[in-house]
Each structure stands twice: as structure tokens, then as C-alpha cells.
Amino acid sequence: MTAPPGTPPPPPAPPEPPAHPLAGGRPGPEALRPLLDTVLEALHSGAGERRGPIPAGGPDALAARVTAALGDVLPEKGHGDHEALRTLVHTLAAGAADPADPLCAAHLHGPPLAVAAAADLAASALNPSLDSWDQAPAASTIEALLTRALAREFYDTPRPDALVTTGGTEANQLALLLARERHGPGLTVLHGANAHHSVPRAAWLLGLPTTTSLPTPTGTLDPARLAEALAATTGPVLVTATAGTTDAGLIDPLEPIADLCERHGADLHIDAAYGGLLALSPRHRPRLAGLARARSLTIDLHKLGWQPVAAGLLAVPDTALLAPLAHQADYLNAPDDTEAGLPDLLGRSLRTTRRPDALKIAVTLRSLGRDGLARLIDRTCELAHHLARLLDAHPRFELHAPPTISTVLFRPTDTDDTDLAALRRTLLHAGHAVLGRATADGRLWLKATLLNPHTTPRDLDLLVTLLEGSSHR
């Protein structure tokens, strides 16, 4: 039938679906399966090429190898899924500082458990976004159950709660934000010089007065010095204490600090990003006495929880303390939807689009249970004590102090700070070991941060042997 004159032509048919498969939906798993084989092979071959905790050669040599491997990052014509995965995953693995290697022990950068990484794949494939219930129906409930369960590990209160964060930095920022909303912009923040750098930075970001940093010559916050500062400070105060410093893994005296905060009417926040999960271990939980007296807690599960980054928490004793974070946007949490029973998720973070990081944590807890995680924590701490004993008994090394958690500070004897810094870089450039550095007692120390529960005493013997040879070349 001929269309009448002047009738516009019909719109063109939509193009055929693209050939590249999606990760979700019913076909997603079958599309992923062969790609995962390629990824796993590339991870294996890349680690084999690296042959150690970090690639040898230093930054310039590695950058040249990566640049040569990638070539044109945005080619005119694609190379296909398998070639792209093989090339880039192999290059990434070959050039990684791999925290699963026992001699990669510089930072609070832990090796993730395989079960957690596998769960993270499901989160990536399904891609829930926790800014509205209709984007994450099951994920939002998993997160709610997880955060309440973990908050109960730290607070024996009727309505404890926690928010999932990207880590300690975001959690500390949220803690200061909530304190500012309780007390106003004139809030004074007191912390030790041992506090994480994110605390003063958060005050700057939030427009608060410059924080007051109290000297910590022994590495922990001195209650007597804090008492003097509290007595000299007028107006509302937030005290930030630390349970697991980044330099030596030290824990502030939490009970005396909590007593002082109570006496002076100050709020207490404890940054327990490193040490907080010691609470899961009956052996180590007593070290955290006073933790539950904090108005807020920072906890990281990508440290002693062995999660892929990112996996942080901000925990509070009562969910009402999170009320200032409430926010409304019609397209995500319209009032009538909320009144009709759709969960309002915007007050659970300052972020909008947000991954379901709770999934990998929940899978890990279900897989290992409290006792399984406690065994990993206990073993990791014992490995640090084993290394400390080796170094303390060795005539060529000086141990700073027995470890509090899993960080060991030490240095070769008869070595100045310049030579010690050069020794660390020599080990890095050779690809032999990744060690950190910290300043204590006015001197520079090498830092071994042990977070790998699969490390063996033989691995630690090898580390000492490498250090012994490298420090006397």
C-alpha cells in the first residue's frame, strides 16, 4: 500500500545489538567463563615473569615496559577481548607490587582472600548501585544486615550501626563531619601527632579550625598531655585516638582517654582502621579495652580482614547518630516512595553511585566465620613476633620494640639514616623485597608490615638473609 503524499518516511530500524556480550543477565555467566580463563592465565604468566614481590628495575624501567606492552591505548580498531585481557592483565601482574608475596611487606596493603575476590566478581558483573533500592534490591539488604552485625561486634547497645566506606580516610572524614553537625563549625579537634594524616585533612576539607596535634614522643597519645589540652580548650571538642598507627602499629591508651573525654564532655572518635578487627580474636580483644566508649569508630577490612580494596566502615553506637547524613533527591528517594516502604539509601554515604562492597565482606564472614578470621589474625600477629625475635637475636640488626599488632620496626646496626633509606630503595629496584620506612625516636627505621597469614618462618628467614647481604655490600 502506497503512503499518502507528504507522509514522512518510517524511522530506521534500530541497529543490531553489538557483538560484545554483557556480564549480567542469563547469558552473562557463559560470556564470562572463557574470559575468566584468559584472565587467570594472564595473572599466572604475569606473576611468573615478575618472579618476586615487585618488578625489578625501578620506576623508569617499568614505565617503559608497560608503555611498550600497551602501545596505542585507544587503537583505531580493537584487538578483541582475549588479546586485550591477555596483554593488560599480564602487564599488570608482571608489574605489580603483590601483597600476596611474603616479601611484600611495606604498607597496610593486604592480600585479599580468594573467596572475597570471587565475590567481588559477582558484584562487578551485576553492578548494583547502592544509591537507590531499585538499583540494588538484594544488595541493599545484604549491606544493612552486614553493617548492623559488624557494629554489634564493637558496641553492646540497642541500635548500633555502621556505614560502608572506601577506607579509613573516608570514615575519618565522616566522623569529623558528624561531630561538626552535632557541635557546629567551631569544633576543636585534638589528636596525637601519631594520628593518620586524614584527620587534619578532613578538618581542612570541612572548614573546621586547624586541628591541635599533641606531641607523641613515645608513639602513643599521653593521657596527661591530653588532660592539659582539654583543660585549656573552650567550646566543643572532638578527641581522635588511634588503635593501630600507620608507622608502628601502636594503640593509644583507650580507657584513660575515654575517661578524660567523659570528664571534660568531649566526644571521642577512635581510628581503628588497622587494629579494630583484633576485636574478633579472643586473644587480642583485651588490647582494645575502651573501644566501645567511642562516639564513632573507623574500621578497615582491607587490612586485617583480607578484603579487596575498598572495604572500610564507620561504626556508631546508635543509628540516630547518622541522621545528619540524610539527603533527598526526587529521582532516587522521592518522599512518596519512602513513605510507601522503599528503603532510603542516600543517607548511607556521601557518595551517590556506590559499589556493593558489603557483598565480599558478607561472603568472607559466612565462609570463615568468627573463628576462622580470628585464626588468621592470631597467626599474622604471631608471625610479626617471630620476625621480631629473629631480628632481636641477630647481631647485625636492632629491633625498635616488640610488635603491638603486626608491624616490626628495625634497622641494621652501624647504619646511618641516609644509608638505610638507600638500602630500602636498593631492595625495591632489585625486586627483592618491599619494606616501608618510619621515623621513631628521631631515627629512620625499616618497617615490615606483615599482613599475609600464609607467610612462613622460612620466608622470614629469607627476608633477614636478604637484608643481611644487602646491608653489607
mmCIF file of C-alpha atoms in Angstrom, residues 88-424:
data_model
loop_
_atom_site.group_PDB
_atom_site.id
_atom_site.type_symbol
_atom_site.label_atom_id
_atom_site.label_comp_id
_atom_site.label_asym_id
_atom_site.label_seq_id
_atom_site.Cartn_x
_atom_site.Cartn_y
_atom_site.Cartn_z
ATOM 1 C CA LEU A 88 46.875 -5.848 30.028
ATOM 2 C CA VAL A 89 46.312 -8.366 32.818
ATOM 3 C CA HIS A 90 49.703 -9.953 32.145
ATOM 4 C CA THR A 91 51.301 -6.496 32.144
ATOM 5 C CA LEU A 92 49.526 -5.554 35.368
ATOM 6 C CA ALA A 93 50.555 -8.773 37.133
ATOM 7 C CA ALA A 94 54.130 -8.641 35.882
ATOM 8 C CA GLY A 95 54.390 -5.074 37.148
ATOM 9 C CA ALA A 96 52.537 -5.468 40.430
ATOM 10 C CA ALA A 97 53.658 -4.987 43.986
ATOM 11 C CA ASP A 98 51.943 -8.195 45.033
ATOM 12 C CA PRO A 99 50.839 -8.222 48.683
ATOM 13 C CA ALA A 100 50.405 -11.992 48.445
ATOM 14 C CA ASP A 101 54.192 -12.315 48.213
ATOM 15 C CA PRO A 102 55.621 -12.745 51.725
ATOM 16 C CA LEU A 103 58.404 -10.245 50.976
ATOM 17 C CA CYS A 104 55.933 -7.503 50.014
ATOM 18 C CA ALA A 105 55.504 -6.046 53.487
ATOM 19 C CA ALA A 106 55.819 -2.276 53.354
ATOM 20 C CA HIS A 107 52.327 -0.957 53.901
ATOM 21 C CA LEU A 108 48.897 -1.730 55.302
ATOM 22 C CA HIS A 109 48.183 -3.270 51.916
ATOM 23 C CA GLY A 110 46.855 -6.739 52.476
ATOM 24 C CA PRO A 111 46.485 -9.726 50.156
ATOM 25 C CA PRO A 112 42.784 -10.411 49.527
ATOM 26 C CA LEU A 113 41.298 -13.800 50.177
ATOM 27 C CA ALA A 114 40.372 -15.707 47.028
ATOM 28 C CA VAL A 115 36.779 -16.093 48.195
ATOM 29 C CA ALA A 116 36.467 -12.321 48.638
ATOM 30 C CA ALA A 117 37.914 -11.638 45.182
ATOM 31 C CA ALA A 118 35.489 -14.166 43.675
ATOM 32 C CA ALA A 119 32.584 -12.418 45.387
ATOM 33 C CA ASP A 120 33.825 -9.114 44.027
ATOM 34 C CA LEU A 121 33.486 -10.534 40.520
ATOM 35 C CA ALA A 122 29.769 -11.096 41.129
ATOM 36 C CA ALA A 123 29.421 -7.517 42.352
ATOM 37 C CA SER A 124 31.122 -6.234 39.211
ATOM 38 C CA ALA A 125 29.047 -8.440 36.912
ATOM 39 C CA LEU A 126 25.690 -7.452 38.385
ATOM 40 C CA ASN A 127 26.798 -3.848 39.045
ATOM 41 C CA PRO A 128 24.295 -2.846 41.758
ATOM 42 C CA SER A 129 24.497 0.795 42.772
ATOM 43 C CA LEU A 130 23.595 1.491 46.363
ATOM 44 C CA ASP A 131 22.073 4.924 45.888
ATOM 45 C CA SER A 132 18.507 3.678 45.448
ATOM 46 C CA TRP A 133 16.688 0.447 46.281
ATOM 47 C CA ASP A 134 15.509 -0.102 42.709
ATOM 48 C CA GLN A 135 19.160 -0.362 41.608
ATOM 49 C CA ALA A 136 20.201 -2.753 44.368
ATOM 50 C CA PRO A 137 17.272 -4.646 45.925
ATOM 51 C CA ALA A 138 19.173 -7.585 47.419
ATOM 52 C CA ALA A 139 22.475 -5.737 47.811
ATOM 53 C CA SER A 140 20.853 -3.066 49.985
ATOM 54 C CA THR A 141 19.511 -5.707 52.376
ATOM 55 C CA ILE A 142 22.846 -7.554 52.464
ATOM 56 C CA GLU A 143 24.563 -4.280 53.349
ATOM 57 C CA ALA A 144 22.031 -3.451 56.073
ATOM 58 C CA LEU A 145 22.396 -6.888 57.681
ATOM 59 C CA LEU A 146 26.183 -6.794 57.438
ATOM 60 C CA THR A 147 26.652 -3.306 58.858
ATOM 61 C CA ARG A 148 24.421 -3.986 61.827
ATOM 62 C CA ALA A 149 26.131 -7.314 62.545
ATOM 63 C CA LEU A 150 29.606 -5.769 62.434
ATOM 64 C CA ALA A 151 28.555 -2.768 64.509
ATOM 65 C CA ARG A 152 27.395 -5.208 67.208
ATOM 66 C CA GLU A 153 30.939 -6.599 67.361
ATOM 67 C CA PHE A 154 32.089 -3.228 68.694
ATOM 68 C CA TYR A 155 29.056 -1.830 70.529
ATOM 69 C CA ASP A 156 26.807 -3.602 73.028
ATOM 70 C CA THR A 157 23.985 -1.112 72.544
ATOM 71 C CA PRO A 158 20.362 -1.421 71.370
ATOM 72 C CA ARG A 159 20.803 0.116 67.907
ATOM 73 C CA PRO A 160 24.426 0.094 66.732
ATOM 74 C CA ASP A 161 25.036 0.772 63.058
ATOM 75 C CA ALA A 162 27.803 1.237 60.524
ATOM 76 C CA LEU A 163 28.343 2.728 57.096
ATOM 77 C CA VAL A 164 30.425 1.098 54.389
ATOM 78 C CA THR A 165 33.230 3.423 53.282
ATOM 79 C CA THR A 166 36.145 3.312 50.888
ATOM 80 C CA GLY A 167 38.506 3.038 53.852
ATOM 81 C CA GLY A 168 39.888 4.877 56.844
ATOM 82 C CA THR A 169 40.222 8.230 55.128
ATOM 83 C CA GLU A 170 36.530 8.433 54.201
ATOM 84 C CA ALA A 171 35.464 7.041 57.581
ATOM 85 C CA ASN A 172 37.544 9.627 59.459
ATOM 86 C CA GLN A 173 36.119 12.386 57.293
ATOM 87 C CA LEU A 174 32.574 11.201 58.056
ATOM 88 C CA ALA A 175 33.359 11.088 61.781
ATOM 89 C CA LEU A 176 34.510 14.715 61.756
ATOM 90 C CA LEU A 177 31.529 15.723 59.631
ATOM 91 C CA LEU A 178 29.088 14.154 62.087
ATOM 92 C CA ALA A 179 30.867 15.831 65.003
ATOM 93 C CA ARG A 180 30.696 19.186 63.208
ATOM 94 C CA GLU A 181 26.974 18.731 62.654
ATOM 95 C CA ARG A 182 26.483 17.968 66.356
ATOM 96 C CA HIS A 183 28.557 20.864 67.642
ATOM 97 C CA GLY A 184 28.899 23.463 64.906
ATOM 98 C CA PRO A 185 31.833 24.846 62.897
ATOM 99 C CA GLY A 186 33.721 25.993 65.999
ATOM 100 C CA LEU A 187 34.558 22.388 66.910
ATOM 101 C CA THR A 188 38.127 21.846 68.148
ATOM 102 C CA VAL A 189 39.745 18.576 67.055
ATOM 103 C CA LEU A 190 42.503 17.251 69.315
ATOM 104 C CA HIS A 191 44.683 14.343 68.192
ATOM 105 C CA GLY A 192 48.131 12.946 68.704
ATOM 106 C CA ALA A 193 50.964 13.522 66.270
ATOM 107 C CA ASN A 194 50.641 9.776 65.665
ATOM 108 C CA ALA A 195 47.181 10.215 64.101
ATOM 109 C CA HIS A 196 46.550 9.379 60.473
ATOM 110 C CA HIS A 197 47.074 12.290 58.105
ATOM 111 C CA SER A 198 43.413 12.079 57.059
ATOM 112 C CA VAL A 199 42.282 13.590 60.374
ATOM 113 C CA PRO A 200 43.763 17.099 59.934
ATOM 114 C CA ARG A 201 42.997 16.885 56.245
ATOM 115 C CA ALA A 202 39.340 16.161 56.975
ATOM 116 C CA ALA A 203 39.176 19.218 59.243
ATOM 117 C CA TRP A 204 40.569 21.315 56.381
ATOM 118 C CA LEU A 205 38.065 19.882 53.894
ATOM 119 C CA LEU A 206 35.173 20.547 56.291
ATOM 120 C CA GLY A 207 36.147 24.132 57.066
ATOM 121 C CA LEU A 208 36.909 23.380 60.711
ATOM 122 C CA PRO A 209 39.636 25.199 62.639
ATOM 123 C CA THR A 210 43.124 23.779 62.206
ATOM 124 C CA THR A 211 43.402 20.701 64.398
ATOM 125 C CA THR A 212 45.543 20.645 67.513
ATOM 126 C CA SER A 213 48.244 17.999 67.238
ATOM 127 C CA LEU A 214 49.688 16.853 70.557
ATOM 128 C CA PRO A 215 53.271 15.538 70.626
ATOM 129 C CA THR A 216 53.586 11.756 70.954
ATOM 130 C CA PRO A 217 57.281 11.153 71.695
ATOM 131 C CA THR A 218 56.586 7.578 72.827
ATOM 132 C CA GLY A 219 54.424 6.877 69.761
ATOM 133 C CA THR A 220 51.074 6.979 71.582
ATOM 134 C CA LEU A 221 48.848 9.737 72.920
ATOM 135 C CA ASP A 222 49.771 10.587 76.516
ATOM 136 C CA PRO A 223 46.671 10.964 78.713
ATOM 137 C CA ALA A 224 48.426 13.554 80.898
ATOM 138 C CA ARG A 225 49.198 15.713 77.868
ATOM 139 C CA LEU A 226 45.643 15.249 76.598
ATOM 140 C CA ALA A 227 44.268 16.282 80.006
ATOM 141 C CA GLU A 228 46.251 19.526 79.832
ATOM 142 C CA ALA A 229 44.951 20.236 76.334
ATOM 143 C CA LEU A 230 41.340 19.520 77.302
ATOM 144 C CA ALA A 231 41.601 21.782 80.345
ATOM 145 C CA ALA A 232 42.951 24.603 78.174
ATOM 146 C CA THR A 233 40.327 24.256 75.420
ATOM 147 C CA THR A 234 36.986 26.026 75.475
ATOM 148 C CA GLY A 235 33.965 25.067 73.439
ATOM 149 C CA PRO A 236 33.088 21.703 71.890
ATOM 150 C CA VAL A 237 35.920 19.210 71.401
ATOM 151 C CA LEU A 238 36.408 16.025 69.407
ATOM 152 C CA VAL A 239 39.319 13.850 70.515
ATOM 153 C CA THR A 240 40.651 11.425 67.934
ATOM 154 C CA ALA A 241 42.595 8.448 69.280
ATOM 155 C CA THR A 242 44.297 5.710 67.275
ATOM 156 C CA ALA A 243 44.160 1.930 67.592
ATOM 157 C CA GLY A 244 46.914 0.873 65.213
ATOM 158 C CA THR A 245 49.209 3.642 63.999
ATOM 159 C CA THR A 246 50.492 3.502 60.434
ATOM 160 C CA ASP A 247 54.141 3.798 61.468
ATOM 161 C CA ALA A 248 54.494 1.209 64.232
ATOM 162 C CA GLY A 249 51.015 -0.278 64.751
ATOM 163 C CA LEU A 250 50.729 1.191 68.255
ATOM 164 C CA ILE A 251 47.471 1.511 70.203
ATOM 165 C CA ASP A 252 46.718 4.602 72.262
ATOM 166 C CA PRO A 253 45.640 4.035 75.916
ATOM 167 C CA LEU A 254 41.960 3.994 75.052
ATOM 168 C CA GLU A 255 40.396 3.608 78.517
ATOM 169 C CA PRO A 256 42.217 6.581 80.104
ATOM 170 C CA ILE A 257 41.495 8.664 77.011
ATOM 171 C CA ALA A 258 37.795 7.734 77.183
ATOM 172 C CA ASP A 259 37.761 8.640 80.899
ATOM 173 C CA LEU A 260 39.185 12.080 80.116
ATOM 174 C CA CYS A 261 36.678 12.675 77.312
ATOM 175 C CA GLU A 262 33.829 11.755 79.627
ATOM 176 C CA ARG A 263 35.166 14.031 82.384
ATOM 177 C CA HIS A 264 35.544 17.023 80.053
ATOM 178 C CA GLY A 265 32.412 16.435 77.973
ATOM 179 C CA ALA A 266 34.396 15.823 74.793
ATOM 180 C CA ASP A 267 33.376 13.458 72.008
ATOM 181 C CA LEU A 268 35.737 10.576 71.235
ATOM 182 C CA HIS A 269 36.440 9.131 67.804
ATOM 183 C CA ILE A 270 38.827 6.176 67.511
ATOM 184 C CA ASP A 271 40.598 5.468 64.264
ATOM 185 C CA ALA A 272 40.891 1.689 64.484
ATOM 186 C CA ALA A 273 41.365 1.145 60.758
ATOM 187 C CA TYR A 274 44.344 -1.126 61.433
ATOM 188 C CA GLY A 275 43.677 -2.598 64.855
ATOM 189 C CA GLY A 276 39.888 -2.702 65.081
ATOM 190 C CA LEU A 277 39.443 -6.256 63.837
ATOM 191 C CA LEU A 278 41.578 -7.527 66.712
ATOM 192 C CA ALA A 279 38.183 -7.436 68.433
ATOM 193 C CA LEU A 280 37.323 -10.687 66.614
ATOM 194 C CA SER A 281 40.183 -12.513 68.338
ATOM 195 C CA PRO A 282 39.659 -13.598 71.969
ATOM 196 C CA ARG A 283 43.444 -13.476 72.366
ATOM 197 C CA HIS A 284 43.820 -9.881 71.190
ATOM 198 C CA ARG A 285 40.480 -8.252 72.027
ATOM 199 C CA PRO A 286 41.659 -7.094 75.507
ATOM 200 C CA ARG A 287 44.116 -4.739 73.788
ATOM 201 C CA LEU A 288 41.124 -2.718 72.606
ATOM 202 C CA ALA A 289 39.599 -2.069 76.032
ATOM 203 C CA GLY A 290 37.791 1.258 75.797
ATOM 204 C CA LEU A 291 36.990 0.957 72.095
ATOM 205 C CA ALA A 292 33.227 0.723 72.727
ATOM 206 C CA ARG A 293 33.233 4.081 74.521
ATOM 207 C CA ALA A 294 33.871 5.992 71.296
ATOM 208 C CA ARG A 295 31.131 8.027 69.638
ATOM 209 C CA SER A 296 32.416 6.681 66.324
ATOM 210 C CA LEU A 297 34.918 4.110 65.087
ATOM 211 C CA THR A 298 36.889 3.711 61.875
ATOM 212 C CA ILE A 299 37.440 0.085 60.827
ATOM 213 C CA ASP A 300 39.134 -1.257 57.690
ATOM 214 C CA LEU A 301 38.525 -4.761 56.409
ATOM 215 C CA HIS A 302 41.078 -4.456 53.607
ATOM 216 C CA LYS A 303 43.792 -4.710 56.254
ATOM 217 C CA LEU A 304 43.305 -7.479 58.835
ATOM 218 C CA GLY A 305 40.084 -8.554 57.095
ATOM 219 C CA TRP A 306 41.821 -9.581 53.836
ATOM 220 C CA GLN A 307 39.315 -7.911 51.518
ATOM 221 C CA PRO A 308 39.988 -6.440 48.089
ATOM 222 C CA VAL A 309 40.149 -2.664 48.262
ATOM 223 C CA ALA A 310 37.911 -0.974 49.203
ATOM 224 C CA ALA A 311 36.287 -2.198 52.403
ATOM 225 C CA GLY A 312 36.000 0.306 55.239
ATOM 226 C CA LEU A 313 33.443 1.047 57.945
ATOM 227 C CA LEU A 314 32.367 3.900 60.150
ATOM 228 C CA ALA A 315 30.622 2.361 63.168
ATOM 229 C CA VAL A 316 28.467 4.193 65.720
ATOM 230 C CA PRO A 317 26.686 3.038 68.899
ATOM 231 C CA ASP A 318 23.289 4.332 67.745
ATOM 232 C CA THR A 319 21.928 4.648 64.244
ATOM 233 C CA ALA A 320 20.415 8.029 65.187
ATOM 234 C CA LEU A 321 23.935 9.483 65.151
ATOM 235 C CA LEU A 322 23.915 9.063 61.362
ATOM 236 C CA ALA A 323 20.803 11.220 60.893
ATOM 237 C CA PRO A 324 22.747 14.339 59.734
ATOM 238 C CA LEU A 325 23.702 12.445 56.571
ATOM 239 C CA ALA A 326 20.079 12.282 55.410
ATOM 240 C CA HIS A 327 19.655 13.689 51.914
ATOM 241 C CA GLN A 328 16.801 13.820 49.426
ATOM 242 C CA ALA A 329 16.766 13.715 45.636
ATOM 243 C CA ASP A 330 13.450 13.027 43.931
ATOM 244 C CA TYR A 331 14.829 10.662 41.312
ATOM 245 C CA LEU A 332 16.397 8.433 43.979
ATOM 246 C CA ASN A 333 14.308 8.718 47.161
ATOM 247 C CA ALA A 334 11.104 10.601 46.449
ATOM 248 C CA PRO A 335 9.148 11.142 49.695
ATOM 249 C CA ASP A 336 6.123 9.175 48.494
ATOM 250 C CA ASP A 337 8.342 6.212 47.564
ATOM 251 C CA THR A 338 9.929 6.303 51.002
ATOM 252 C CA GLU A 339 6.520 6.551 52.681
ATOM 253 C CA ALA A 340 5.397 3.576 50.572
ATOM 254 C CA GLY A 341 8.212 1.461 52.000
ATOM 255 C CA LEU A 342 11.100 1.730 49.507
ATOM 256 C CA PRO A 343 14.322 1.949 51.561
ATOM 257 C CA ASP A 344 16.060 5.341 51.508
ATOM 258 C CA LEU A 345 19.768 4.744 50.856
ATOM 259 C CA LEU A 346 21.113 8.255 50.259
ATOM 260 C CA GLY A 347 21.847 8.812 53.928
ATOM 261 C CA ARG A 348 24.148 5.794 53.989
ATOM 262 C CA SER A 349 27.030 7.589 52.296
ATOM 263 C CA LEU A 350 28.254 10.903 50.904
ATOM 264 C CA ARG A 351 28.709 9.090 47.608
ATOM 265 C CA THR A 352 25.880 8.596 45.132
ATOM 266 C CA THR A 353 26.882 5.748 42.813
ATOM 267 C CA ARG A 354 28.313 3.144 45.166
ATOM 268 C CA ARG A 355 29.510 -0.433 44.694
ATOM 269 C CA PRO A 356 28.109 -3.256 46.869
ATOM 270 C CA ASP A 357 31.370 -3.712 48.792
ATOM 271 C CA ALA A 358 29.332 -5.354 51.548
ATOM 272 C CA LEU A 359 28.930 -8.476 49.399
ATOM 273 C CA LYS A 360 32.558 -9.627 49.500
ATOM 274 C CA ILE A 361 32.697 -8.929 53.245
ATOM 275 C CA ALA A 362 29.488 -10.890 53.888
ATOM 276 C CA VAL A 363 30.747 -13.806 51.777
ATOM 277 C CA THR A 364 34.017 -13.844 53.738
ATOM 278 C CA LEU A 365 32.249 -13.811 57.110
ATOM 279 C CA ARG A 366 29.975 -16.652 56.040
ATOM 280 C CA SER A 367 32.891 -18.648 54.660
ATOM 281 C CA LEU A 368 35.346 -18.276 57.542
ATOM 282 C CA GLY A 369 33.153 -17.395 60.490
ATOM 283 C CA ARG A 370 34.437 -15.513 63.511
ATOM 284 C CA ASP A 371 36.761 -18.350 64.484
ATOM 285 C CA GLY A 372 38.333 -18.565 61.029
ATOM 286 C CA LEU A 373 39.066 -14.850 60.932
ATOM 287 C CA ALA A 374 40.418 -14.990 64.483
ATOM 288 C CA ARG A 375 42.861 -17.729 63.449
ATOM 289 C CA LEU A 376 44.129 -15.613 60.553
ATOM 290 C CA ILE A 377 44.527 -12.593 62.834
ATOM 291 C CA ASP A 378 46.322 -14.611 65.521
ATOM 292 C CA ARG A 379 48.674 -16.227 63.027
ATOM 293 C CA THR A 380 49.539 -12.916 61.383
ATOM 294 C CA CYS A 381 50.354 -11.299 64.712
ATOM 295 C CA GLU A 382 52.458 -14.284 65.750
ATOM 296 C CA LEU A 383 54.451 -14.057 62.503
ATOM 297 C CA ALA A 384 55.340 -10.483 63.404
ATOM 298 C CA HIS A 385 56.565 -11.603 66.804
ATOM 299 C CA HIS A 386 58.605 -14.344 65.137
ATOM 300 C CA LEU A 387 60.303 -11.819 62.857
ATOM 301 C CA ALA A 388 60.940 -9.529 65.807
ATOM 302 C CA ARG A 389 62.623 -12.363 67.702
ATOM 303 C CA LEU A 390 64.820 -13.187 64.705
ATOM 304 C CA LEU A 391 65.955 -9.586 64.365
ATOM 305 C CA ASP A 392 66.418 -9.057 68.083
ATOM 306 C CA ALA A 393 68.690 -12.109 68.287
ATOM 307 C CA HIS A 394 70.714 -11.070 65.216
ATOM 308 C CA PRO A 395 73.927 -9.149 65.970
ATOM 309 C CA ARG A 396 73.611 -7.061 62.788
ATOM 310 C CA PHE A 397 70.121 -5.694 63.471
ATOM 311 C CA GLU A 398 68.476 -3.519 66.075
ATOM 312 C CA LEU A 399 64.816 -4.050 66.922
ATOM 313 C CA HIS A 400 62.888 -0.925 67.867
ATOM 314 C CA ALA A 401 60.337 -2.736 70.071
ATOM 315 C CA PRO A 402 58.236 -5.905 70.097
ATOM 316 C CA PRO A 403 55.255 -5.502 67.755
ATOM 317 C CA THR A 404 51.889 -4.401 69.095
ATOM 318 C CA ILE A 405 49.918 -5.755 66.126
ATOM 319 C CA SER A 406 51.857 -6.932 63.060
ATOM 320 C CA THR A 407 54.305 -4.100 62.315
ATOM 321 C CA VAL A 408 58.001 -4.562 63.054
ATOM 322 C CA LEU A 409 60.434 -1.631 63.088
ATOM 323 C CA PHE A 410 64.138 -2.417 62.854
ATOM 324 C CA ARG A 411 67.394 -1.210 61.336
ATOM 325 C CA PRO A 412 70.839 -2.597 60.593
ATOM 326 C CA THR A 413 73.369 -1.711 63.256
ATOM 327 C CA ASP A 414 76.117 0.781 62.363
ATOM 328 C CA THR A 415 73.974 2.294 59.572
ATOM 329 C CA ASP A 416 73.012 5.942 59.324
ATOM 330 C CA ASP A 417 69.648 7.170 58.070
ATOM 331 C CA THR A 418 70.933 8.011 54.584
ATOM 332 C CA ASP A 419 72.335 4.528 54.044
ATOM 333 C CA LEU A 420 69.192 2.937 55.473
ATOM 334 C CA ALA A 421 66.952 4.836 53.028
ATOM 335 C CA ALA A 422 69.267 3.809 50.187
ATOM 336 C CA LEU A 423 69.107 0.166 51.330
ATOM 337 C CA ARG A 424 65.320 0.204 51.101
#
